[in-house]
Amino acid sequence: MARVVVDPFHVMAEYNKRMDEARRIEQDVQRKRKVQIPKKIFLVGREKLTEERVQNVDPLLFDKGPGKV
């Protein structure tokens, strides 16, 4: 019987690849709205963001574009 072996390097490489792909898709959607999403938004926990960054991130994460409430 074969065993599944997980290599931490390749797991993280795949994770980063998928995150970049998700970010690119989001940016393509957001470009139509003229909003850029920095990569770091997905890499830093919300609790570690400054209040200013939280205010910038919330509209992006909760699908409220600029000017929407």
JSON list of C-alpha atoms in Angstrom, two decimals:
[
{"chain": "A", "resi": 1, "resn": "MET", "atom": "CA", "xyz": [0.00, 0.00, 0.00]},
{"chain": "A", "resi": 2, "resn": "ALA", "atom": "CA", "xyz": [1.37, 3.42, -0.98]},
{"chain": "A", "resi": 3, "resn": "ARG", "atom": "CA", "xyz": [1.74, 6.20, 1.57]},
{"chain": "A", "resi": 4, "resn": "VAL", "atom": "CA", "xyz": [1.01, 9.84, 0.90]},
{"chain": "A", "resi": 5, "resn": "VAL", "atom": "CA", "xyz": [4.00, 12.02, 1.74]},
{"chain": "A", "resi": 6, "resn": "VAL", "atom": "CA", "xyz": [3.60, 15.76, 2.22]},
{"chain": "A", "resi": 7, "resn": "ASP", "atom": "CA", "xyz": [6.61, 17.95, 1.58]},
{"chain": "A", "resi": 8, "resn": "PRO", "atom": "CA", "xyz": [6.29, 21.33, 3.39]},
{"chain": "A", "resi": 9, "resn": "PHE", "atom": "CA", "xyz": [8.24, 23.15, 0.65]},
{"chain": "A", "resi": 10, "resn": "HIS", "atom": "CA", "xyz": [5.92, 22.00, -2.11]},
{"chain": "A", "resi": 11, "resn": "VAL", "atom": "CA", "xyz": [2.83, 22.61, 0.02]},
{"chain": "A", "resi": 12, "resn": "MET", "atom": "CA", "xyz": [3.88, 26.24, 0.54]},
{"chain": "A", "resi": 13, "resn": "ALA", "atom": "CA", "xyz": [4.87, 26.61, -3.11]},
{"chain": "A", "resi": 14, "resn": "GLU", "atom": "CA", "xyz": [1.40, 25.43, -4.18]},
{"chain": "A", "resi": 15, "resn": "TYR", "atom": "CA", "xyz": [-0.24, 27.68, -1.57]},
{"chain": "A", "resi": 16, "resn": "ASN", "atom": "CA", "xyz": [1.65, 30.73, -2.86]},
{"chain": "A", "resi": 17, "resn": "LYS", "atom": "CA", "xyz": [0.83, 29.83, -6.45]},
{"chain": "A", "resi": 18, "resn": "ARG", "atom": "CA", "xyz": [-2.89, 29.60, -5.62]},
{"chain": "A", "resi": 19, "resn": "MET", "atom": "CA", "xyz": [-2.83, 32.85, -3.62]},
{"chain": "A", "resi": 20, "resn": "ASP", "atom": "CA", "xyz": [-1.16, 34.68, -6.52]},
{"chain": "A", "resi": 21, "resn": "GLU", "atom": "CA", "xyz": [-3.75, 33.25, -8.90]},
{"chain": "A", "resi": 22, "resn": "ALA", "atom": "CA", "xyz": [-6.61, 34.37, -6.61]},
{"chain": "A", "resi": 23, "resn": "ARG", "atom": "CA", "xyz": [-5.04, 37.83, -6.27]},
{"chain": "A", "resi": 24, "resn": "ARG", "atom": "CA", "xyz": [-4.70, 38.15, -10.06]},
{"chain": "A", "resi": 25, "resn": "ILE", "atom": "CA", "xyz": [-8.34, 37.17, -10.56]},
{"chain": "A", "resi": 26, "resn": "GLU", "atom": "CA", "xyz": [-9.44, 39.69, -7.95]},
{"chain": "A", "resi": 27, "resn": "GLN", "atom": "CA", "xyz": [-7.27, 42.37, -9.51]},
{"chain": "A", "resi": 28, "resn": "ASP", "atom": "CA", "xyz": [-8.77, 41.70, -12.93]},
{"chain": "A", "resi": 29, "resn": "VAL", "atom": "CA", "xyz": [-12.23, 42.20, -11.44]},
{"chain": "A", "resi": 30, "resn": "GLN", "atom": "CA", "xyz": [-11.13, 45.23, -9.43]},
{"chain": "A", "resi": 31, "resn": "ARG", "atom": "CA", "xyz": [-9.36, 46.85, -12.41]},
{"chain": "A", "resi": 32, "resn": "LYS", "atom": "CA", "xyz": [-12.76, 47.26, -13.93]},
{"chain": "A", "resi": 33, "resn": "ARG", "atom": "CA", "xyz": [-13.57, 49.25, -10.78]},
{"chain": "A", "resi": 34, "resn": "LYS", "atom": "CA", "xyz": [-10.14, 50.98, -10.86]},
{"chain": "A", "resi": 35, "resn": "VAL", "atom": "CA", "xyz": [-9.06, 49.54, -7.48]},
{"chain": "A", "resi": 36, "resn": "GLN", "atom": "CA", "xyz": [-5.75, 47.72, -6.89]},
{"chain": "A", "resi": 37, "resn": "ILE", "atom": "CA", "xyz": [-5.47, 44.98, -4.27]},
{"chain": "A", "resi": 38, "resn": "PRO", "atom": "CA", "xyz": [-2.00, 44.67, -2.77]},
{"chain": "A", "resi": 39, "resn": "LYS", "atom": "CA", "xyz": [-0.70, 41.13, -2.32]},
{"chain": "A", "resi": 40, "resn": "LYS", "atom": "CA", "xyz": [0.06, 41.75, 1.34]},
{"chain": "A", "resi": 41, "resn": "ILE", "atom": "CA", "xyz": [-3.66, 42.05, 2.18]},
{"chain": "A", "resi": 42, "resn": "PHE", "atom": "CA", "xyz": [-3.96, 38.28, 1.84]},
{"chain": "A", "resi": 43, "resn": "LEU", "atom": "CA", "xyz": [-0.74, 37.52, 3.69]},
{"chain": "A", "resi": 44, "resn": "VAL", "atom": "CA", "xyz": [-1.22, 39.59, 6.87]},
{"chain": "A", "resi": 45, "resn": "GLY", "atom": "CA", "xyz": [-3.80, 38.72, 9.50]},
{"chain": "A", "resi": 46, "resn": "ARG", "atom": "CA", "xyz": [-6.54, 41.32, 9.96]},
{"chain": "A", "resi": 47, "resn": "GLU", "atom": "CA", "xyz": [-5.64, 41.67, 13.65]},
{"chain": "A", "resi": 48, "resn": "LYS", "atom": "CA", "xyz": [-2.14, 42.83, 12.63]},
{"chain": "A", "resi": 49, "resn": "LEU", "atom": "CA", "xyz": [-3.34, 45.59, 10.28]},
{"chain": "A", "resi": 50, "resn": "THR", "atom": "CA", "xyz": [-3.40, 49.23, 11.34]},
{"chain": "A", "resi": 51, "resn": "GLU", "atom": "CA", "xyz": [-6.81, 50.89, 11.67]},
{"chain": "A", "resi": 52, "resn": "GLU", "atom": "CA", "xyz": [-6.18, 52.77, 8.41]},
{"chain": "A", "resi": 53, "resn": "ARG", "atom": "CA", "xyz": [-5.45, 49.55, 6.53]},
{"chain": "A", "resi": 54, "resn": "VAL", "atom": "CA", "xyz": [-8.50, 47.83, 8.06]},
{"chain": "A", "resi": 55, "resn": "GLN", "atom": "CA", "xyz": [-10.64, 50.68, 6.70]},
{"chain": "A", "resi": 56, "resn": "ASN", "atom": "CA", "xyz": [-9.03, 50.19, 3.28]},
{"chain": "A", "resi": 57, "resn": "VAL", "atom": "CA", "xyz": [-9.38, 46.41, 3.34]},
{"chain": "A", "resi": 58, "resn": "ASP", "atom": "CA", "xyz": [-12.97, 46.07, 4.59]},
{"chain": "A", "resi": 59, "resn": "PRO", "atom": "CA", "xyz": [-14.60, 47.48, 1.45]},
{"chain": "A", "resi": 60, "resn": "LEU", "atom": "CA", "xyz": [-12.56, 45.08, -0.70]},
{"chain": "A", "resi": 61, "resn": "LEU", "atom": "CA", "xyz": [-13.32, 42.01, 1.40]},
{"chain": "A", "resi": 62, "resn": "PHE", "atom": "CA", "xyz": [-16.98, 42.77, 1.91]},
{"chain": "A", "resi": 63, "resn": "ASP", "atom": "CA", "xyz": [-17.63, 43.72, -1.74]},
{"chain": "A", "resi": 64, "resn": "LYS", "atom": "CA", "xyz": [-18.12, 47.41, -1.08]},
{"chain": "A", "resi": 65, "resn": "GLY", "atom": "CA", "xyz": [-16.29, 49.37, -3.71]},
{"chain": "A", "resi": 66, "resn": "PRO", "atom": "CA", "xyz": [-15.28, 53.01, -3.38]},
{"chain": "A", "resi": 67, "resn": "GLY", "atom": "CA", "xyz": [-18.28, 55.18, -2.57]},
{"chain": "A", "resi": 68, "resn": "LYS", "atom": "CA", "xyz": [-20.48, 52.24, -1.53]},
{"chain": "A", "resi": 69, "resn": "VAL", "atom": "CA", "xyz": [-21.78, 51.90, 2.02]}
]
